Amino acid sequence: MAAEEFAAGKDRGRYMIRYLNDREKQSLRELWEEAFPEDSREFGDYYFKEKVGDNRILALIGEKPEGEDKEPGPRESHQERADAMIHLNPYRLMVRGRCWQADYLVGVATRRDKRHRGYMRCLLLRMMKDLRQEQMPFCFLMPADEAIYKPFGFTYIYNQERFVRGAGWERLDGRRQLAGRELPAGWQQEKELQAAEVGAGREKVTGAVEEEAGRSRQPVAMIPGEASSEYQDRLQAVAEWMNRWLEKHYQVYARRDREYLERLVKEIISEDGTLDILFCGNQIAAVESWWGRGEREQRLLYGEEPYVERIPGEEKPAIMARIISPEAFVPVIHLREQAGGQEDCTIPLYIQDPLIEENEGRWMWHLNRETSWLERQEEEELSEQYKTDISRIMPRLTLTIDQMTAWLFGYHTPREAEGYDELIETLHGVFLDEVV
């Protein structure tokens, strides 16, 4: 890509925006540590070893200040360095039964001495352009400050819930550790408990995790890379249990598999954490993790009542997202079963998206009971093919891209779309608790 000119204030120079190669990515550790001083050295080691290996990093390459004599990266000269970056971490997301690839944006940062010069705006616009060409349905992020991302069409789609140990926690009679060497405070190593039936909907776990719950509760210290095949089977069984739990309660979530669990274990270990499987009989009933090299905090807690309970009213906005390619997103949206007897309909839709020109403008949104799709409408007036069946044409709907995102994810219905809530089945139930 051609170099970009920046001439705002005292900043006059030529810059290049491009994706970094694998060797160049490692040179960003210094910028990461400057931007995120709260991260431990161990977490940084984990991130740059595990996550940077398969992500993309879009960077703005500028000139090095005079006197800075550090060795350049493979594609850098002695006069250039990365002044701003966005990490695009790929995830496989389940969205109403479909598996999508979507990028989680992390490590969004600009060097301290280069801020407020429009660098990040240039990176975000380039990133959205590239993702649009790839037909990615949406991307998401955990904002440090939502005000940074709102001008780019991002909006909240997920409130993080608070889960606590429930009244039935004491009935759990077995535990296996996937990470960590110490038992959490209050856990009894040996415990005689009466048999307790697992509630309806619990799935029996097979394979290596189907072990007798009455044996010693000593922690199992498993270190990734030295794990046995038994441990790998255990990871797979826990991943399958997590997917069943997520599918039961949510429509949007990251798909778990053995590789996901392996990486999660390494992430938790980097912050001196523990990851525990809790059993009732020989069935998994809950999964719990605590971490933190300073103050300990809950990393996750999954499970059904009565073992795990959700505390209502304590949800906090956590994840923002942006629809990138509306025509790739809407196939998961359809008419409600009780849609006034309608089997299908068409909505003239005007999308306001000044930052992605391919999205801006008039569309015909066709919906039935199973799916929906968008068709470009070039003319302002309805074409003859729609005039012949005007009964199926709904009133025109105009939405900004952030309104469309919040509505279709089931997070918030804008005033403009309130009349369509009885007709259209948007998504409901988002769960995105990934950290990086």
Tab-separated table of C-alpha atoms in Angstrom:
chain	number	residue	atom	x	y	z
A	1	MET	CA	0.000	0.000	0.000
A	2	ALA	CA	1.272	3.468	-0.797
A	3	ALA	CA	2.652	5.559	2.038
A	4	GLU	CA	0.212	7.855	3.811
A	5	GLU	CA	0.846	11.552	4.418
A	6	PHE	CA	0.153	13.028	7.854
A	7	ALA	CA	0.552	16.746	8.318
A	8	ALA	CA	-1.467	17.391	11.476
A	9	GLY	CA	0.245	19.885	13.771
A	10	LYS	CA	3.916	19.104	14.314
A	11	ASP	CA	3.608	15.640	12.737
A	12	ARG	CA	4.886	15.774	9.183
A	13	GLY	CA	6.158	12.618	7.566
A	14	ARG	CA	5.427	9.590	5.476
A	15	TYR	CA	3.887	6.441	6.947
A	16	MET	CA	3.006	2.996	5.699
A	17	ILE	CA	0.000	0.947	6.803
A	18	ARG	CA	0.479	-2.784	6.342
A	19	TYR	CA	0.190	-6.200	7.972
A	20	LEU	CA	3.299	-7.437	9.751
A	21	ASN	CA	5.030	-10.717	9.091
A	22	ASP	CA	5.639	-13.270	11.852
A	23	ARG	CA	9.073	-11.968	12.779
A	24	GLU	CA	7.976	-8.335	12.790
A	25	LYS	CA	5.106	-9.105	15.156
A	26	GLN	CA	7.522	-9.928	17.971
A	27	SER	CA	9.014	-6.430	17.765
A	28	LEU	CA	5.698	-5.024	19.055
A	29	ARG	CA	6.272	-6.340	22.584
A	30	GLU	CA	7.658	-2.953	23.656
A	31	LEU	CA	4.595	-1.084	22.346
A	32	TRP	CA	2.303	-3.655	23.996
A	33	GLU	CA	3.995	-3.190	27.377
A	34	GLU	CA	3.830	0.596	27.059
A	35	ALA	CA	0.117	0.523	26.189
A	36	PHE	CA	-0.907	-2.207	28.670
A	37	PRO	CA	1.342	-1.875	31.754
A	38	GLU	CA	-1.226	-3.735	33.857
A	39	ASP	CA	-0.445	-7.016	32.063
A	40	SER	CA	2.085	-9.241	33.791
A	41	ARG	CA	5.294	-10.272	32.056
A	42	GLU	CA	4.044	-13.871	32.092
A	43	PHE	CA	0.794	-12.930	30.376
A	44	GLY	CA	2.777	-11.051	27.738
A	45	ASP	CA	4.944	-14.128	27.208
A	46	TYR	CA	1.827	-16.229	26.739
A	47	TYR	CA	0.247	-13.748	24.322
A	48	PHE	CA	3.271	-13.265	22.085
A	49	LYS	CA	3.972	-16.986	21.974
A	50	GLU	CA	0.429	-18.325	21.561
A	51	LYS	CA	-1.872	-15.681	20.123
A	52	VAL	CA	0.498	-13.765	17.862
A	53	GLY	CA	1.341	-16.969	15.997
A	54	ASP	CA	-1.981	-17.154	14.148
A	55	ASN	CA	-3.349	-13.614	14.256
A	56	ARG	CA	-2.965	-10.649	11.929
A	57	ILE	CA	-1.497	-7.345	13.068
A	58	LEU	CA	-2.188	-4.200	11.092
A	59	ALA	CA	0.363	-1.530	11.926
A	60	LEU	CA	1.176	2.035	11.021
A	61	ILE	CA	4.909	2.169	10.316
A	62	GLY	CA	6.543	5.519	10.908
A	63	GLU	CA	9.971	7.021	11.273
A	64	LYS	CA	12.095	6.274	14.315
A	65	PRO	CA	13.005	9.280	16.458
A	66	GLU	CA	16.550	10.503	16.174
A	67	GLY	CA	18.847	8.719	18.584
A	68	GLU	CA	16.819	5.485	18.754
A	69	ASP	CA	19.288	2.843	17.663
A	70	LYS	CA	17.471	-0.444	18.291
A	71	GLU	CA	17.837	-3.169	15.693
A	72	PRO	CA	15.114	-3.023	13.008
A	73	GLY	CA	12.723	-5.828	12.153
A	74	PRO	CA	13.161	-7.898	8.967
A	75	ARG	CA	11.188	-5.516	6.757
A	76	GLU	CA	12.129	-2.342	8.621
A	77	SER	CA	14.961	0.023	7.924
A	78	HIS	CA	16.953	1.683	10.681
A	79	GLN	CA	14.668	4.701	10.252
A	80	GLU	CA	11.215	3.111	10.800
A	81	ARG	CA	9.125	1.588	13.591
A	82	ALA	CA	5.485	0.673	14.305
A	83	ASP	CA	3.724	3.650	15.893
A	84	ALA	CA	0.214	2.157	16.097
A	85	MET	CA	-1.293	-1.311	15.871
A	86	ILE	CA	-4.465	-3.392	15.833
A	87	HIS	CA	-4.345	-7.140	16.514
A	88	LEU	CA	-6.994	-9.183	14.680
A	89	ASN	CA	-7.389	-12.429	16.625
A	90	PRO	CA	-9.470	-15.028	14.748
A	91	TYR	CA	-12.278	-16.931	16.464
A	92	ARG	CA	-14.770	-19.509	15.265
A	93	LEU	CA	-18.120	-18.273	16.521
A	94	MET	CA	-21.394	-20.146	16.629
A	95	VAL	CA	-24.169	-17.803	15.513
A	96	ARG	CA	-27.615	-19.383	15.636
A	97	GLY	CA	-26.194	-22.762	14.657
A	98	ARG	CA	-23.860	-21.486	11.943
A	99	CYS	CA	-20.081	-21.402	12.354
A	100	TRP	CA	-18.576	-18.068	11.373
A	101	GLN	CA	-15.033	-16.741	11.359
A	102	ALA	CA	-14.867	-13.369	13.124
A	103	ASP	CA	-11.968	-11.254	14.317
A	104	TYR	CA	-11.631	-10.134	17.920
A	105	LEU	CA	-9.819	-6.776	17.936
A	106	VAL	CA	-7.290	-6.480	20.758
A	107	GLY	CA	-4.039	-4.613	21.344
A	108	VAL	CA	-5.485	-1.435	19.838
A	109	ALA	CA	-2.746	1.040	20.729
A	110	THR	CA	-0.700	4.047	19.637
A	111	ARG	CA	2.657	5.080	21.017
A	112	ARG	CA	2.309	7.611	23.789
A	113	ASP	CA	4.222	10.300	21.888
A	114	LYS	CA	2.167	9.756	18.705
A	115	ARG	CA	-1.400	9.919	20.020
A	116	HIS	CA	-4.148	12.319	18.859
A	117	ARG	CA	-2.772	12.485	15.330
A	118	GLY	CA	-5.346	10.358	13.506
A	119	TYR	CA	-3.239	7.201	13.316
A	120	MET	CA	-5.817	4.896	14.838
A	121	ARG	CA	-8.561	6.269	12.611
A	122	CYS	CA	-6.474	5.351	9.572
A	123	LEU	CA	-5.890	1.832	10.909
A	124	LEU	CA	-9.551	1.243	11.759
A	125	LEU	CA	-10.726	2.441	8.349
A	126	ARG	CA	-8.188	0.255	6.548
A	127	MET	CA	-9.113	-2.737	8.720
A	128	MET	CA	-12.842	-2.338	8.042
A	129	LYS	CA	-12.183	-2.005	4.316
A	130	ASP	CA	-10.170	-5.226	4.321
A	131	LEU	CA	-12.729	-7.167	6.371
A	132	ARG	CA	-15.486	-5.947	4.035
A	133	GLN	CA	-13.598	-7.348	1.056
A	134	GLU	CA	-13.355	-10.652	2.935
A	135	GLN	CA	-17.136	-10.596	3.568
A	136	MET	CA	-16.626	-11.016	7.306
A	137	PRO	CA	-20.078	-10.669	8.921
A	138	PHE	CA	-18.875	-8.647	11.921
A	139	CYS	CA	-15.938	-7.993	14.241
A	140	PHE	CA	-15.914	-7.353	17.981
A	141	LEU	CA	-13.796	-5.893	20.792
A	142	MET	CA	-13.662	-5.193	24.530
A	143	PRO	CA	-13.328	-1.409	24.794
A	144	ALA	CA	-11.126	0.403	27.279
A	145	ASP	CA	-13.186	3.475	26.349
A	146	GLU	CA	-16.365	3.084	24.305
A	147	ALA	CA	-16.101	6.687	23.088
A	148	ILE	CA	-13.114	5.714	20.932
A	149	TYR	CA	-15.133	3.198	18.915
A	150	LYS	CA	-18.618	4.699	18.683
A	151	PRO	CA	-17.673	7.055	15.818
A	152	PHE	CA	-16.677	3.952	13.826
A	153	GLY	CA	-20.066	2.254	14.147
A	154	PHE	CA	-19.272	-0.020	17.090
A	155	THR	CA	-21.961	-0.579	19.709
A	156	TYR	CA	-22.449	-2.828	22.705
A	157	ILE	CA	-23.890	-6.292	22.040
A	158	TYR	CA	-23.014	-8.200	25.228
A	159	ASN	CA	-23.402	-7.555	28.945
A	160	GLN	CA	-21.194	-9.785	31.067
A	161	GLU	CA	-23.217	-11.696	33.636
A	162	ARG	CA	-22.117	-12.486	37.171
A	163	PHE	CA	-22.193	-16.141	38.194
A	164	VAL	CA	-21.680	-17.442	41.738
A	165	ARG	CA	-21.597	-20.812	43.434
A	166	GLY	CA	-25.174	-21.908	44.083
A	167	ALA	CA	-26.948	-23.624	46.939
A	168	GLY	CA	-26.116	-27.041	45.498
A	169	TRP	CA	-22.359	-26.432	45.363
A	170	GLU	CA	-21.709	-28.438	48.525
A	171	ARG	CA	-23.235	-31.502	46.886
A	172	LEU	CA	-20.417	-31.645	44.343
A	173	ASP	CA	-18.267	-34.643	45.194
A	174	GLY	CA	-15.376	-34.662	42.752
A	175	ARG	CA	-12.846	-32.369	41.199
A	176	ARG	CA	-10.172	-32.530	38.512
A	177	GLN	CA	-7.726	-29.698	37.815
A	178	LEU	CA	-6.845	-28.703	34.281
A	179	ALA	CA	-4.539	-25.928	35.478
A	180	GLY	CA	-2.940	-25.042	38.800
A	181	ARG	CA	-1.394	-26.914	41.689
A	182	GLU	CA	-3.195	-25.605	44.755
A	183	LEU	CA	-6.708	-26.374	45.877
A	184	PRO	CA	-8.854	-23.230	46.223
A	185	ALA	CA	-9.584	-21.948	49.706
A	186	GLY	CA	-12.396	-23.779	51.430
A	187	TRP	CA	-12.191	-26.955	49.343
A	188	GLN	CA	-11.990	-30.139	51.392
A	189	GLN	CA	-9.633	-32.704	49.968
A	190	GLU	CA	-11.689	-35.608	51.244
A	191	LYS	CA	-15.426	-35.349	51.527
A	192	GLU	CA	-18.179	-37.869	52.069
A	193	LEU	CA	-21.323	-36.777	50.308
A	194	GLN	CA	-24.663	-38.367	49.747
A	195	ALA	CA	-25.490	-39.377	46.204
A	196	ALA	CA	-27.136	-36.570	44.307
A	197	GLU	CA	-28.962	-36.840	41.026
A	198	VAL	CA	-27.849	-34.467	38.316
A	199	GLY	CA	-30.747	-32.338	37.104
A	200	ALA	CA	-32.543	-32.713	33.809
A	201	GLY	CA	-30.525	-31.823	30.741
A	202	ARG	CA	-27.110	-32.895	32.156
A	203	GLU	CA	-25.106	-34.982	29.742
A	204	LYS	CA	-23.050	-37.959	30.853
A	205	VAL	CA	-19.375	-37.426	30.194
A	206	THR	CA	-17.562	-40.282	28.524
A	207	GLY	CA	-13.910	-41.158	28.119
A	208	ALA	CA	-11.150	-40.145	30.478
A	209	VAL	CA	-13.296	-37.880	32.649
A	210	GLU	CA	-15.724	-40.668	33.506
A	211	GLU	CA	-13.765	-41.567	36.626
A	212	GLU	CA	-14.848	-42.698	40.026
A	213	ALA	CA	-15.709	-39.612	42.062
A	214	GLY	CA	-14.754	-41.196	45.381
A	215	ARG	CA	-10.996	-41.310	44.837
A	216	SER	CA	-8.526	-38.810	46.335
A	217	ARG	CA	-9.200	-35.121	45.608
A	218	GLN	CA	-5.487	-34.320	45.296
A	219	PRO	CA	-4.918	-31.737	42.539
A	220	VAL	CA	-3.730	-32.985	39.171
A	221	ALA	CA	-0.889	-30.752	37.984
A	222	MET	CA	-1.021	-30.784	34.193
A	223	ILE	CA	1.364	-28.616	32.201
A	224	PRO	CA	0.493	-27.999	28.513
A	225	GLY	CA	3.082	-29.561	26.243
A	226	GLU	CA	3.758	-32.361	28.698
A	227	ALA	CA	0.177	-33.577	28.791
A	228	SER	CA	-0.773	-37.217	28.429
A	229	SER	CA	-3.333	-38.567	25.983
A	230	GLU	CA	-5.629	-38.946	28.991
A	231	TYR	CA	-5.323	-35.234	29.659
A	232	GLN	CA	-6.007	-34.442	25.994
A	233	ASP	CA	-9.160	-36.568	26.166
A	234	ARG	CA	-10.183	-34.696	29.275
A	235	LEU	CA	-9.759	-31.363	27.492
A	236	GLN	CA	-11.929	-32.608	24.627
A	237	ALA	CA	-14.650	-33.799	27.006
A	238	VAL	CA	-14.689	-30.463	28.827
A	239	ALA	CA	-14.856	-28.590	25.507
A	240	GLU	CA	-17.864	-30.665	24.466
A	241	TRP	CA	-19.542	-30.046	27.830
A	242	MET	CA	-18.933	-26.289	27.488
A	243	ASN	CA	-20.445	-26.281	23.993
A	244	ARG	CA	-23.571	-28.044	25.249
A	245	TRP	CA	-23.906	-25.579	28.114
A	246	LEU	CA	-23.405	-22.589	25.816
A	247	GLU	CA	-25.784	-23.897	23.144
A	248	LYS	CA	-28.487	-24.397	25.756
A	249	HIS	CA	-28.376	-20.776	26.913
A	250	TYR	CA	-26.943	-18.660	24.081
A	251	GLN	CA	-27.042	-18.220	20.315
A	252	VAL	CA	-23.714	-16.412	19.876
A	253	TYR	CA	-20.542	-17.819	21.453
A	254	ALA	CA	-17.018	-18.966	20.635
A	255	ARG	CA	-16.912	-22.635	19.716
A	256	ARG	CA	-14.832	-24.707	22.127
A	257	ASP	CA	-12.585	-27.576	21.054
A	258	ARG	CA	-9.450	-29.212	22.414
A	259	GLU	CA	-7.183	-26.553	20.916
A	260	TYR	CA	-9.334	-23.809	22.479
A	261	LEU	CA	-9.028	-25.496	25.888
A	262	GLU	CA	-5.275	-25.986	25.528
A	263	ARG	CA	-4.841	-22.282	24.879
A	264	LEU	CA	-7.245	-21.329	27.672
A	265	VAL	CA	-5.202	-23.416	30.135
A	266	LYS	CA	-1.998	-21.655	29.072
A	267	GLU	CA	-3.682	-18.256	29.396
A	268	ILE	CA	-4.890	-19.056	32.912
A	269	ILE	CA	-1.506	-20.454	33.988
A	270	SER	CA	0.172	-17.238	32.778
A	271	GLU	CA	-1.754	-15.395	35.499
A	272	ASP	CA	-1.059	-18.035	38.151
A	273	GLY	CA	-4.612	-19.310	37.825
A	274	THR	CA	-6.545	-22.521	38.319
A	275	LEU	CA	-9.086	-24.237	36.085
A	276	ASP	CA	-11.203	-26.897	37.769
A	277	ILE	CA	-13.815	-29.402	36.607
A	278	LEU	CA	-16.440	-30.100	39.281
A	279	PHE	CA	-18.360	-33.384	39.304
A	280	CYS	CA	-21.597	-34.679	40.693
A	281	GLY	CA	-21.182	-38.411	40.563
A	282	ASN	CA	-19.339	-39.047	37.308
A	283	GLN	CA	-20.925	-36.157	35.431
A	284	ILE	CA	-19.485	-32.692	34.969
A	285	ALA	CA	-21.623	-30.184	36.856
A	286	ALA	CA	-19.526	-27.001	36.673
A	287	VAL	CA	-16.239	-25.512	35.472
A	288	GLU	CA	-14.540	-22.798	37.528
A	289	SER	CA	-11.400	-20.686	37.138
A	290	TRP	CA	-9.670	-18.106	39.315
A	291	TRP	CA	-6.585	-16.134	38.327
A	292	GLY	CA	-4.478	-13.073	39.086
A	293	ARG	CA	-0.882	-12.599	40.235
A	294	GLY	CA	-1.998	-9.803	42.519
A	295	GLU	CA	-5.644	-9.675	43.446
A	296	ARG	CA	-7.435	-12.922	42.631
A	297	GLU	CA	-10.554	-12.716	40.506
A	298	GLN	CA	-12.955	-15.124	38.894
A	299	ARG	CA	-12.000	-15.840	35.294
A	300	LEU	CA	-15.046	-18.013	34.567
A	301	LEU	CA	-17.769	-20.083	36.175
A	302	TYR	CA	-20.063	-22.232	34.024
A	303	GLY	CA	-22.765	-24.571	35.229
A	304	GLU	CA	-26.442	-25.189	35.856
A	305	GLU	CA	-28.540	-24.544	38.919
A	306	PRO	CA	-28.406	-25.482	41.752
A	307	TYR	CA	-24.594	-25.639	41.477
A	308	VAL	CA	-24.163	-22.271	39.748
A	309	GLU	CA	-26.475	-19.279	39.946
A	310	ARG	CA	-26.659	-16.079	37.939
A	311	ILE	CA	-27.031	-12.853	39.928
A	312	PRO	CA	-29.689	-10.750	38.157
A	313	GLY	CA	-29.183	-7.026	37.805
A	314	GLU	CA	-25.369	-7.164	37.982
A	315	GLU	CA	-24.643	-7.368	34.267
A	316	LYS	CA	-22.000	-4.983	32.922
A	317	PRO	CA	-21.505	-3.887	29.291
A	318	ALA	CA	-18.448	-5.778	28.071
A	319	ILE	CA	-18.255	-6.361	24.301
A	320	MET	CA	-18.873	-3.998	21.399
A	321	ALA	CA	-19.291	-5.139	17.806
A	322	ARG	CA	-19.862	-3.794	14.322
A	323	ILE	CA	-21.570	-5.393	11.368
A	324	ILE	CA	-19.038	-5.284	8.522
A	325	SER	CA	-20.932	-7.087	5.737
A	326	PRO	CA	-24.725	-6.855	6.192
A	327	GLU	CA	-25.462	-9.317	3.388
A	328	ALA	CA	-23.216	-11.907	5.094
A	329	PHE	CA	-24.857	-11.280	8.479
A	330	VAL	CA	-28.598	-11.321	7.793
A	331	PRO	CA	-28.972	-15.014	6.795
A	332	VAL	CA	-29.170	-15.851	10.542
A	333	ILE	CA	-32.184	-13.519	10.905
A	334	HIS	CA	-35.674	-14.716	9.981
A	335	LEU	CA	-39.370	-14.154	10.576
A	336	ARG	CA	-40.895	-15.196	13.870
A	337	GLU	CA	-42.985	-18.341	13.950
A	338	GLN	CA	-45.965	-16.223	14.945
A	339	ALA	CA	-45.454	-13.439	12.431
A	340	GLY	CA	-49.089	-12.600	11.854
A	341	GLY	CA	-49.489	-15.542	9.522
A	342	GLN	CA	-46.868	-14.228	7.108
A	343	GLU	CA	-44.664	-16.797	5.432
A	344	ASP	CA	-42.372	-14.189	3.881
A	345	CYS	CA	-42.067	-10.457	3.335
A	346	THR	CA	-39.752	-7.786	1.936
A	347	ILE	CA	-38.571	-4.670	3.745
A	348	PRO	CA	-37.130	-1.720	1.802
A	349	LEU	CA	-34.060	-0.985	3.946
A	350	TYR	CA	-31.801	2.045	3.911
A	351	ILE	CA	-28.487	1.490	5.706
A	352	GLN	CA	-26.549	4.550	6.808
A	353	ASP	CA	-22.862	3.619	6.924
A	354	PRO	CA	-20.638	6.476	5.739
A	355	LEU	CA	-17.426	4.588	6.630
A	356	ILE	CA	-18.043	1.523	4.427
A	357	GLU	CA	-19.409	2.734	1.133
A	358	GLU	CA	-20.458	-0.758	0.015
A	359	ASN	CA	-23.004	-0.819	2.860
A	360	GLU	CA	-24.423	2.664	2.457
A	361	GLY	CA	-27.701	2.983	0.587
A	362	ARG	CA	-30.876	1.159	-0.425
A	363	TRP	CA	-31.461	-2.572	-0.061
A	364	MET	CA	-34.404	-4.924	-0.359
A	365	TRP	CA	-34.430	-7.190	2.691
A	366	HIS	CA	-36.230	-10.478	1.958
A	367	LEU	CA	-37.267	-12.636	4.919
A	368	ASN	CA	-38.991	-15.962	5.437
A	369	ARG	CA	-39.372	-18.338	8.379
A	370	GLU	CA	-35.889	-19.838	7.949
A	371	THR	CA	-33.531	-17.115	6.732
A	372	SER	CA	-33.217	-13.719	5.072
A	373	TRP	CA	-31.075	-12.064	2.409
A	374	LEU	CA	-30.301	-8.607	1.051
A	375	GLU	CA	-30.607	-7.426	-2.529
A	376	ARG	CA	-29.190	-4.110	-3.708
A	377	GLN	CA	-31.803	-1.594	-4.868
A	378	GLU	CA	-30.220	0.932	-7.188
A	379	GLU	CA	-33.304	3.022	-7.886
A	380	GLU	CA	-35.243	4.972	-5.274
A	381	GLU	CA	-38.580	3.775	-6.622
A	382	LEU	CA	-39.639	0.139	-6.309
A	383	SER	CA	-38.966	-1.884	-9.428
A	384	GLU	CA	-41.859	-3.347	-11.399
A	385	GLN	CA	-41.321	-6.841	-9.971
A	386	TYR	CA	-42.149	-5.576	-6.460
A	387	LYS	CA	-45.062	-3.397	-7.537
A	388	THR	CA	-46.871	-6.491	-8.773
A	389	ASP	CA	-47.017	-7.914	-5.224
A	390	ILE	CA	-47.169	-4.804	-3.074
A	391	SER	CA	-48.913	-6.697	-0.239
A	392	ARG	CA	-45.598	-8.347	0.683
A	393	ILE	CA	-43.720	-5.033	0.856
A	394	MET	CA	-43.368	-3.563	4.342
A	395	PRO	CA	-42.853	0.144	5.136
A	396	ARG	CA	-39.346	1.458	4.509
A	397	LEU	CA	-36.871	1.063	7.374
A	398	THR	CA	-33.850	3.339	7.825
A	399	LEU	CA	-31.085	2.348	10.241
A	400	THR	CA	-27.563	3.460	11.004
A	401	ILE	CA	-25.044	0.600	11.050
A	402	ASP	CA	-24.726	0.755	14.841
A	403	GLN	CA	-28.518	0.660	15.261
A	404	MET	CA	-28.676	-2.337	12.950
A	405	THR	CA	-25.906	-4.096	14.896
A	406	ALA	CA	-27.454	-3.561	18.326
A	407	TRP	CA	-30.895	-4.633	17.079
A	408	LEU	CA	-29.936	-7.762	15.160
A	409	PHE	CA	-27.793	-9.001	18.056
A	410	GLY	CA	-30.851	-8.615	20.295
A	411	TYR	CA	-29.148	-6.071	22.544
A	412	HIS	CA	-31.319	-3.003	21.957
A	413	THR	CA	-34.217	-2.167	19.664
A	414	PRO	CA	-33.937	1.333	18.170
A	415	ARG	CA	-37.100	3.376	17.952
A	416	GLU	CA	-37.039	3.070	14.157
A	417	ALA	CA	-37.315	-0.752	14.358
A	418	GLU	CA	-39.868	-1.082	17.157
A	419	GLY	CA	-42.660	-1.843	14.714
A	420	TYR	CA	-40.752	-4.870	13.417
A	421	ASP	CA	-40.076	-6.628	16.727
A	422	GLU	CA	-43.262	-8.684	16.476
A	423	LEU	CA	-42.319	-9.741	12.967
A	424	ILE	CA	-38.560	-10.431	13.000
A	425	GLU	CA	-36.684	-12.949	15.146
A	426	THR	CA	-33.391	-11.263	15.957
A	427	LEU	CA	-30.584	-13.057	17.780
A	428	HIS	CA	-30.925	-13.514	21.514
A	429	GLY	CA	-28.307	-14.659	23.967
A	430	VAL	CA	-24.724	-13.487	23.368
A	431	PHE	CA	-21.822	-14.898	25.419
A	432	LEU	CA	-18.330	-13.648	24.595
A	433	ASP	CA	-16.046	-13.874	27.617
A	434	GLU	CA	-12.734	-14.190	25.811
A	435	VAL	CA	-9.952	-11.904	27.102
A	436	VAL	CA	-7.673	-11.835	24.072
